[in-house]
Amino acid sequence: MEDLKPVDPPHPAQDVTEHVGYRLKRAAAALRGAMDRALRAHGLTVPQYACLELLDQRPGLSNAELARGTFVTRQSMNVVLRGLQDEGLISRPATTDHGRALPTHLTAEGRGRLYAARSAVYAIERDMIDAIPQRRLAALLADLDRMAAALGG
Amino acid sequence: MEDLKPVDPPHPAQDVTEHVGYRLKRAAAALRGAMDRALRAHGLTVPQYACLELLDQRPGLSNAELARGTFVTRQSMNVVLRGLQDEGLISRPATTDHGRALPTHLTAEGRGRLYAARSAVYAIERDMIDAIPQRRLAALLADLDRMAAALGG
DNA sequence: GTCCCTATGTCAAAATCCTGACATGGAAGA
DNA sequence: TCTTCCATGTCAGGATTTTGACATAGGGAC
Protein backbone atom coordinates (compact mmCIF):
# COMPACT_ATOMS: atom_id res chain seq x y z
CA MET A 1 0.00 0.00 0.00
CA GLU A 2 2.75 2.39 0.86
CA ASP A 3 4.63 1.98 -2.40
CA LEU A 4 1.69 3.21 -4.45
CA LYS A 5 2.31 6.85 -5.27
CA PRO A 6 -0.23 8.87 -7.24
CA VAL A 7 2.50 11.03 -8.71
CA ASP A 8 6.13 10.29 -9.33
CA PRO A 9 8.64 12.28 -7.31
CA PRO A 10 10.78 14.71 -9.30
CA HIS A 11 13.81 12.58 -8.70
CA PRO A 12 14.30 9.10 -7.30
CA ALA A 13 13.69 9.33 -3.55
CA GLN A 14 11.89 7.08 -1.12
CA ASP A 15 11.53 9.72 1.54
CA VAL A 16 10.42 13.33 1.69
CA THR A 17 13.53 14.11 3.63
CA GLU A 18 15.53 13.30 0.49
CA HIS A 19 13.91 16.05 -1.57
CA VAL A 20 15.67 19.24 -2.54
CA GLY A 21 13.08 21.41 -0.88
CA TYR A 22 13.46 19.58 2.40
CA ARG A 23 17.23 19.87 2.37
CA LEU A 24 17.01 23.53 1.52
CA LYS A 25 14.57 24.14 4.34
CA ARG A 26 16.74 22.25 6.80
CA ALA A 27 19.85 24.23 5.90
CA ALA A 28 17.95 27.51 6.10
CA ALA A 29 16.45 26.54 9.45
CA ALA A 30 19.87 25.64 10.81
CA LEU A 31 21.24 28.98 9.64
CA ARG A 32 18.35 30.86 11.17
CA GLY A 33 18.78 29.08 14.48
CA ALA A 34 22.51 29.68 14.60
CA MET A 35 22.04 33.35 13.80
CA ASP A 36 19.33 33.68 16.41
CA ARG A 37 21.59 32.29 19.09
CA ALA A 38 24.57 34.40 18.01
CA LEU A 39 22.65 37.66 17.68
CA ARG A 40 20.85 37.33 20.99
CA ALA A 41 24.09 38.22 22.76
CA HIS A 42 24.11 41.47 20.80
CA GLY A 43 20.48 42.32 21.43
CA LEU A 44 19.47 41.94 17.80
CA THR A 45 17.02 39.73 15.95
CA VAL A 46 17.77 38.23 12.55
CA PRO A 47 15.54 40.66 10.62
CA GLN A 48 17.06 43.57 12.53
CA TYR A 49 20.58 42.44 11.71
CA ALA A 50 19.71 41.90 8.05
CA CYS A 51 18.25 45.38 7.95
CA LEU A 52 21.34 46.98 9.49
CA GLU A 53 23.67 45.06 7.19
CA LEU A 54 21.75 46.18 4.15
CA LEU A 55 21.70 49.79 5.31
CA ASP A 56 25.44 49.74 5.95
CA GLN A 57 26.22 48.86 2.37
CA ARG A 58 23.34 50.65 0.68
CA PRO A 59 22.56 53.74 2.77
CA GLY A 60 19.32 55.54 2.10
CA LEU A 61 17.19 52.55 1.26
CA SER A 62 13.46 52.93 1.78
CA ASN A 63 11.19 50.72 3.82
CA ALA A 64 9.88 48.89 0.76
CA GLU A 65 13.37 48.35 -0.63
CA LEU A 66 14.57 46.95 2.68
CA ALA A 67 11.57 44.65 2.77
CA ARG A 68 12.38 43.24 -0.64
CA GLY A 69 16.03 42.88 0.30
CA THR A 70 15.24 40.86 3.39
CA PHE A 71 12.35 38.84 1.91
CA VAL A 72 9.63 40.09 4.20
CA THR A 73 6.56 42.27 3.62
CA ARG A 74 6.59 46.04 3.84
CA GLN A 75 4.48 45.83 6.96
CA SER A 76 6.93 43.56 8.72
CA MET A 77 9.86 45.73 7.80
CA ASN A 78 7.94 48.72 9.07
CA VAL A 79 7.77 47.33 12.60
CA VAL A 80 11.42 46.28 12.40
CA LEU A 81 12.38 49.83 11.46
CA ARG A 82 10.35 51.24 14.32
CA GLY A 83 12.13 48.99 16.76
CA LEU A 84 15.51 50.01 15.41
CA GLN A 85 14.51 53.65 15.46
CA ASP A 86 13.31 53.40 19.07
CA GLU A 87 16.72 52.01 19.97
CA GLY A 88 18.43 54.84 18.13
CA LEU A 89 20.19 52.56 15.66
CA ILE A 90 18.72 54.12 12.53
CA SER A 91 17.35 57.50 11.50
CA ARG A 92 14.53 58.21 9.13
CA PRO A 93 13.15 61.59 8.07
CA ALA A 94 9.48 62.22 8.79
CA THR A 95 8.87 63.76 5.39
CA THR A 96 10.50 64.03 2.01
CA ASP A 97 10.40 66.58 -0.76
CA HIS A 98 10.06 64.09 -3.56
CA GLY A 99 7.93 60.97 -3.58
CA ARG A 100 6.82 58.95 -0.60
CA ALA A 101 9.88 56.77 0.00
CA LEU A 102 11.68 57.74 3.20
CA PRO A 103 15.45 57.15 2.99
CA THR A 104 16.84 55.35 6.04
CA HIS A 105 20.36 55.72 7.45
CA LEU A 106 22.41 54.10 10.18
CA THR A 107 23.32 56.14 13.23
CA ALA A 108 26.78 55.93 14.76
CA GLU A 109 25.37 53.68 17.46
CA GLY A 110 23.69 51.52 14.86
CA ARG A 111 26.93 51.11 12.98
CA GLY A 112 28.69 50.14 16.19
CA ARG A 113 26.09 47.51 17.07
CA LEU A 114 26.25 46.13 13.54
CA TYR A 115 30.01 45.81 13.54
CA ALA A 116 29.97 44.11 16.92
CA ALA A 117 27.37 41.60 15.77
CA ARG A 118 28.93 41.09 12.37
CA SER A 119 31.89 39.11 13.66
CA ALA A 120 29.54 36.57 15.26
CA VAL A 121 27.56 36.19 12.05
CA TYR A 122 30.65 35.94 9.91
CA ALA A 123 31.91 33.14 12.14
CA ILE A 124 28.74 31.23 11.28
CA GLU A 125 29.29 31.81 7.58
CA ARG A 126 32.83 30.59 8.02
CA ASP A 127 31.55 27.38 9.59
CA MET A 128 29.17 26.85 6.68
CA ILE A 129 31.84 27.42 4.07
CA ASP A 130 34.37 25.23 5.83
CA ALA A 131 31.86 22.41 5.87
CA ILE A 132 31.87 22.00 2.10
CA PRO A 133 34.63 21.36 -0.46
CA GLN A 134 36.05 24.77 -1.26
CA ARG A 135 36.05 24.12 -4.99
CA ARG A 136 32.28 23.74 -4.99
CA LEU A 137 31.42 27.03 -3.30
CA ALA A 138 31.01 29.07 -6.47
CA ALA A 139 28.84 26.43 -8.08
CA LEU A 140 26.74 26.19 -4.94
CA LEU A 141 26.09 29.92 -4.90
CA ALA A 142 25.21 29.88 -8.59
CA ASP A 143 22.85 26.94 -8.14
CA LEU A 144 21.06 28.61 -5.25
CA ASP A 145 20.56 31.68 -7.40
CA ARG A 146 19.29 29.65 -10.32
CA MET A 147 16.78 27.84 -8.13
CA ALA A 148 15.57 31.10 -6.61
CA ALA A 149 15.21 32.64 -10.06
CA ALA A 150 13.32 29.62 -11.36
CA LEU A 151 10.84 30.03 -8.52
CA GLY A 152 10.38 33.73 -9.09
CA GLY A 153 12.58 34.83 -6.19
CA MET B 1 34.90 55.92 6.78
CA GLU B 2 32.71 53.48 4.98
CA ASP B 3 35.54 51.32 3.66
CA LEU B 4 36.79 50.52 7.13
CA LYS B 5 35.56 47.07 8.04
CA PRO B 6 36.16 45.80 11.57
CA VAL B 7 36.15 42.18 10.47
CA ASP B 8 36.97 40.52 7.19
CA PRO B 9 34.17 38.73 5.40
CA PRO B 10 34.45 34.93 5.29
CA HIS B 11 35.10 35.05 1.57
CA PRO B 12 35.81 37.87 -0.83
CA ALA B 13 32.57 39.77 -1.31
CA GLN B 14 31.78 43.44 -1.56
CA ASP B 15 28.11 43.05 -0.81
CA VAL B 16 26.04 41.22 1.78
CA THR B 17 23.92 39.89 -1.04
CA GLU B 18 26.95 37.88 -2.19
CA HIS B 19 27.21 35.91 1.04
CA VAL B 20 26.24 32.26 1.33
CA GLY B 21 23.71 32.95 4.04
CA TYR B 22 21.96 35.55 1.94
CA ARG B 23 21.77 33.26 -1.08
CA LEU B 24 20.48 30.44 1.06
CA LYS B 25 17.84 32.67 2.57
CA ARG B 26 16.77 33.94 -0.83
CA ALA B 27 16.39 30.43 -2.25
CA ALA B 28 14.46 29.29 0.81
CA ALA B 29 12.21 32.36 0.66
CA ALA B 30 11.51 31.74 -3.01
CA LEU B 31 10.63 28.13 -2.28
CA ARG B 32 8.39 29.13 0.58
CA GLY B 33 6.57 31.67 -1.55
CA ALA B 34 6.08 29.28 -4.44
CA MET B 35 4.74 26.61 -2.11
CA ASP B 36 2.44 29.10 -0.41
CA ARG B 37 0.91 30.08 -3.73
CA ALA B 38 0.61 26.49 -4.94
CA LEU B 39 -0.87 25.12 -1.72
CA ARG B 40 -3.41 27.89 -1.30
CA ALA B 41 -5.44 26.35 -4.11
CA HIS B 42 -5.59 23.15 -2.08
CA GLY B 43 -6.50 24.83 1.18
CA LEU B 44 -3.24 23.92 2.90
CA THR B 45 -0.43 25.92 4.47
CA VAL B 46 3.20 24.95 4.12
CA PRO B 47 3.51 23.56 7.67
CA GLN B 48 0.29 21.61 7.18
CA TYR B 49 1.55 20.11 3.93
CA ALA B 50 4.90 19.23 5.46
CA CYS B 51 3.10 17.54 8.32
CA LEU B 52 0.87 15.48 6.01
CA GLU B 53 3.81 14.48 3.83
CA LEU B 54 5.77 13.30 6.83
CA LEU B 55 2.81 11.36 8.19
CA ASP B 56 2.24 9.67 4.84
CA GLN B 57 5.69 8.17 4.81
CA ARG B 58 6.15 7.68 8.54
CA PRO B 59 2.72 6.93 10.00
CA GLY B 60 2.35 7.12 13.75
CA LEU B 61 4.75 9.97 14.39
CA SER B 62 4.15 11.96 17.57
CA ASN B 63 3.70 15.69 17.89
CA ALA B 64 7.28 16.22 19.04
CA GLU B 65 8.68 14.07 16.24
CA LEU B 66 6.67 15.96 13.65
CA ALA B 67 7.91 19.24 15.11
CA ARG B 68 11.53 18.17 14.75
CA GLY B 69 10.88 16.90 11.24
CA THR B 70 9.43 20.19 10.10
CA PHE B 71 11.81 22.47 12.02
CA VAL B 72 9.25 24.13 14.25
CA THR B 73 8.61 23.96 17.99
CA ARG B 74 6.32 21.43 19.63
CA GLN B 75 3.89 24.21 20.43
CA SER B 76 3.64 25.32 16.82
CA MET B 77 3.16 21.77 15.60
CA ASN B 78 0.48 21.34 18.21
CA VAL B 79 -1.69 24.07 16.69
CA VAL B 80 -1.01 22.71 13.20
CA LEU B 81 -2.19 19.29 14.30
CA ARG B 82 -5.33 20.75 15.84
CA GLY B 83 -6.15 22.49 12.61
CA LEU B 84 -5.63 19.32 10.61
CA GLN B 85 -7.67 17.36 13.12
CA ASP B 86 -10.52 19.88 12.98
CA GLU B 87 -10.57 19.43 9.21
CA GLY B 88 -10.61 15.67 9.60
CA LEU B 89 -7.34 15.14 7.77
CA ILE B 90 -5.57 13.36 10.61
CA SER B 91 -6.54 11.25 13.60
CA ARG B 92 -4.91 11.15 16.98
CA PRO B 93 -5.90 9.05 19.97
CA ALA B 94 -6.80 10.92 23.14
CA THR B 95 -4.84 8.56 25.32
CA THR B 96 -2.21 5.88 24.99
CA ASP B 97 -1.33 2.82 27.02
CA HIS B 98 2.40 3.41 26.98
CA GLY B 99 4.18 6.74 27.37
CA ARG B 100 2.84 10.18 26.58
CA ALA B 101 3.54 10.36 22.84
CA LEU B 102 0.31 10.23 20.84
CA PRO B 103 0.77 8.50 17.47
CA THR B 104 -0.80 10.45 14.60
CA HIS B 105 -2.23 8.96 11.42
CA LEU B 106 -3.65 10.27 8.17
CA THR B 107 -7.34 9.80 7.49
CA ALA B 108 -8.56 8.81 4.05
CA GLU B 109 -9.55 12.41 3.44
CA GLY B 110 -6.15 13.59 4.60
CA ARG B 111 -4.41 11.24 2.22
CA GLY B 112 -6.61 12.49 -0.61
CA ARG B 113 -5.81 16.12 0.11
CA LEU B 114 -2.13 15.33 0.35
CA TYR B 115 -2.03 13.49 -2.96
CA ALA B 116 -3.90 16.31 -4.67
CA ALA B 117 -1.50 18.91 -3.32
CA ARG B 118 1.57 16.80 -3.88
CA SER B 119 1.53 17.17 -7.65
CA ALA B 120 1.63 20.96 -7.32
CA VAL B 121 4.55 20.81 -4.90
CA TYR B 122 6.42 18.28 -6.98
CA ALA B 123 6.08 20.58 -9.99
CA ILE B 124 7.90 23.23 -7.98
CA GLU B 125 10.66 20.80 -7.10
CA ARG B 126 10.90 19.92 -10.75
CA ASP B 127 11.38 23.58 -11.63
CA MET B 128 14.13 23.88 -9.05
CA ILE B 129 15.95 20.81 -10.26
CA ASP B 130 15.64 21.76 -13.90
CA ALA B 131 17.21 25.12 -13.13
CA ILE B 132 20.57 23.62 -12.23
CA PRO B 133 22.99 21.33 -14.09
CA GLN B 134 21.78 17.82 -13.47
CA ARG B 135 25.25 16.51 -12.68
CA ARG B 136 25.54 18.86 -9.71
CA LEU B 137 22.33 17.85 -7.96
CA ALA B 138 23.87 15.18 -5.75
CA ALA B 139 26.70 17.48 -4.70
CA LEU B 140 24.23 20.26 -3.97
CA LEU B 141 22.18 18.03 -1.69
CA ALA B 142 25.31 16.84 0.08
CA ASP B 143 26.58 20.38 0.56
CA LEU B 144 23.27 21.54 2.00
CA ASP B 145 23.42 18.68 4.46
CA ARG B 146 26.99 19.44 5.43
CA MET B 147 26.19 23.07 6.05
CA ALA B 148 23.16 22.18 8.14
CA ALA B 149 25.20 19.70 10.15
CA ALA B 150 27.98 22.24 10.70
CA LEU B 151 25.42 24.64 12.15
CA GLY B 152 23.91 22.04 14.42
CA GLY B 153 20.82 21.42 12.30
C1' DG C 1 -4.75 68.49 -18.62
C1' DT C 2 -6.78 63.96 -17.36
C1' DC C 3 -7.05 59.21 -16.54
C1' DC C 4 -4.75 55.04 -15.32
C1' DC C 5 -1.32 52.36 -13.42
C1' DT C 6 2.25 51.46 -10.20
C1' DA C 7 4.74 52.08 -5.94
C1' DT C 8 5.00 53.55 -1.26
C1' DG C 9 3.75 54.13 3.65
C1' DT C 10 0.55 52.98 7.01
C1' DC C 11 -3.44 51.16 9.72
C1' DA C 12 -6.21 47.31 11.51
C1' DA C 13 -7.04 42.53 12.23
C1' DA C 14 -5.88 37.94 12.19
C1' DA C 15 -2.83 34.15 11.89
C1' DT C 16 1.40 32.21 13.04
C1' DC C 17 5.18 31.24 15.83
C1' DC C 18 8.08 31.37 19.83
C1' DT C 19 9.52 31.77 24.92
C1' DG C 20 8.57 30.34 29.43
C1' DA C 21 6.41 27.27 32.32
C1' DC C 22 4.18 23.21 34.28
C1' DA C 23 2.68 18.32 35.03
C1' DT C 24 3.16 13.63 33.54
C1' DG C 25 5.36 9.23 31.91
C1' DG C 26 9.39 6.44 31.33
C1' DA C 27 14.25 5.12 31.72
C1' DA C 28 18.66 4.91 34.05
C1' DG C 29 21.42 4.71 38.05
C1' DA C 30 22.38 4.81 43.11
C1' DT D 1 13.00 0.93 45.74
C1' DC D 2 13.85 5.50 45.15
C1' DT D 3 15.77 9.30 42.98
C1' DT D 4 17.18 11.83 39.17
C1' DC D 5 16.92 13.03 34.57
C1' DC D 6 14.93 13.47 30.05
C1' DA D 7 11.13 13.60 26.75
C1' DT D 8 6.43 14.63 25.84
C1' DG D 9 2.00 17.20 25.72
C1' DT D 10 -0.07 21.31 26.96
C1' DC D 11 -1.25 26.06 28.73
C1' DA D 12 -0.53 31.07 28.87
C1' DG D 13 1.48 35.18 27.15
C1' DG D 14 3.76 37.86 24.01
C1' DA D 15 6.34 38.76 19.86
C1' DT D 16 6.49 38.43 15.01
C1' DT D 17 4.53 38.12 10.53
C1' DT D 18 1.09 38.12 7.28
C1' DT D 19 -3.35 39.43 4.81
C1' DG D 20 -6.38 43.01 3.48
C1' DA D 21 -7.25 47.59 2.90
C1' DC D 22 -6.71 52.57 2.20
C1' DA D 23 -4.72 57.14 0.91
C1' DT D 24 -1.00 59.42 -1.35
C1' DA D 25 2.74 60.48 -4.83
C1' DG D 26 4.70 60.00 -9.36
C1' DG D 27 4.99 58.57 -14.34
C1' DG D 28 3.04 57.62 -18.71
C1' DA D 29 -0.71 57.22 -22.30
C1' DC D 30 -4.25 59.59 -24.33
CSV table of C-alpha atoms in Angstrom, one decimal, chain B residues 7-93:
chain,number,residue,atom,x,y,z
B,7,VAL,CA,36.2,42.2,10.5
B,8,ASP,CA,37.0,40.5,7.2
B,9,PRO,CA,34.2,38.7,5.4
B,10,PRO,CA,34.4,34.9,5.3
B,11,HIS,CA,35.1,35.1,1.6
B,12,PRO,CA,35.8,37.9,-0.8
B,13,ALA,CA,32.6,39.8,-1.3
B,14,GLN,CA,31.8,43.4,-1.6
B,15,ASP,CA,28.1,43.1,-0.8
B,16,VAL,CA,26.0,41.2,1.8
B,17,THR,CA,23.9,39.9,-1.0
B,18,GLU,CA,27.0,37.9,-2.2
B,19,HIS,CA,27.2,35.9,1.0
B,20,VAL,CA,26.2,32.3,1.3
B,21,GLY,CA,23.7,32.9,4.0
B,22,TYR,CA,22.0,35.5,1.9
B,23,ARG,CA,21.8,33.3,-1.1
B,24,LEU,CA,20.5,30.4,1.1
B,25,LYS,CA,17.8,32.7,2.6
B,26,ARG,CA,16.8,33.9,-0.8
B,27,ALA,CA,16.4,30.4,-2.2
B,28,ALA,CA,14.5,29.3,0.8
B,29,ALA,CA,12.2,32.4,0.7
B,30,ALA,CA,11.5,31.7,-3.0
B,31,LEU,CA,10.6,28.1,-2.3
B,32,ARG,CA,8.4,29.1,0.6
B,33,GLY,CA,6.6,31.7,-1.5
B,34,ALA,CA,6.1,29.3,-4.4
B,35,MET,CA,4.7,26.6,-2.1
B,36,ASP,CA,2.4,29.1,-0.4
B,37,ARG,CA,0.9,30.1,-3.7
B,38,ALA,CA,0.6,26.5,-4.9
B,39,LEU,CA,-0.9,25.1,-1.7
B,40,ARG,CA,-3.4,27.9,-1.3
B,41,ALA,CA,-5.4,26.4,-4.1
B,42,HIS,CA,-5.6,23.2,-2.1
B,43,GLY,CA,-6.5,24.8,1.2
B,44,LEU,CA,-3.2,23.9,2.9
B,45,THR,CA,-0.4,25.9,4.5
B,46,VAL,CA,3.2,25.0,4.1
B,47,PRO,CA,3.5,23.6,7.7
B,48,GLN,CA,0.3,21.6,7.2
B,49,TYR,CA,1.5,20.1,3.9
B,50,ALA,CA,4.9,19.2,5.5
B,51,CYS,CA,3.1,17.5,8.3
B,52,LEU,CA,0.9,15.5,6.0
B,53,GLU,CA,3.8,14.5,3.8
B,54,LEU,CA,5.8,13.3,6.8
B,55,LEU,CA,2.8,11.4,8.2
B,56,ASP,CA,2.2,9.7,4.8
B,57,GLN,CA,5.7,8.2,4.8
B,58,ARG,CA,6.2,7.7,8.5
B,59,PRO,CA,2.7,6.9,10.0
B,60,GLY,CA,2.3,7.1,13.8
B,61,LEU,CA,4.8,10.0,14.4
B,62,SER,CA,4.1,12.0,17.6
B,63,ASN,CA,3.7,15.7,17.9
B,64,ALA,CA,7.3,16.2,19.0
B,65,GLU,CA,8.7,14.1,16.2
B,66,LEU,CA,6.7,16.0,13.6
B,67,ALA,CA,7.9,19.2,15.1
B,68,ARG,CA,11.5,18.2,14.7
B,69,GLY,CA,10.9,16.9,11.2
B,70,THR,CA,9.4,20.2,10.1
B,71,PHE,CA,11.8,22.5,12.0
B,72,VAL,CA,9.3,24.1,14.3
B,73,THR,CA,8.6,24.0,18.0
B,74,ARG,CA,6.3,21.4,19.6
B,75,GLN,CA,3.9,24.2,20.4
B,76,SER,CA,3.6,25.3,16.8
B,77,MET,CA,3.2,21.8,15.6
B,78,ASN,CA,0.5,21.3,18.2
B,79,VAL,CA,-1.7,24.1,16.7
B,80,VAL,CA,-1.0,22.7,13.2
B,81,LEU,CA,-2.2,19.3,14.3
B,82,ARG,CA,-5.3,20.7,15.8
B,83,GLY,CA,-6.1,22.5,12.6
B,84,LEU,CA,-5.6,19.3,10.6
B,85,GLN,CA,-7.7,17.4,13.1
B,86,ASP,CA,-10.5,19.9,13.0
B,87,GLU,CA,-10.6,19.4,9.2
B,88,GLY,CA,-10.6,15.7,9.6
B,89,LEU,CA,-7.3,15.1,7.8
B,90,ILE,CA,-5.6,13.4,10.6
B,91,SER,CA,-6.5,11.2,13.6
B,92,ARG,CA,-4.9,11.2,17.0
B,93,PRO,CA,-5.9,9.1,20.0
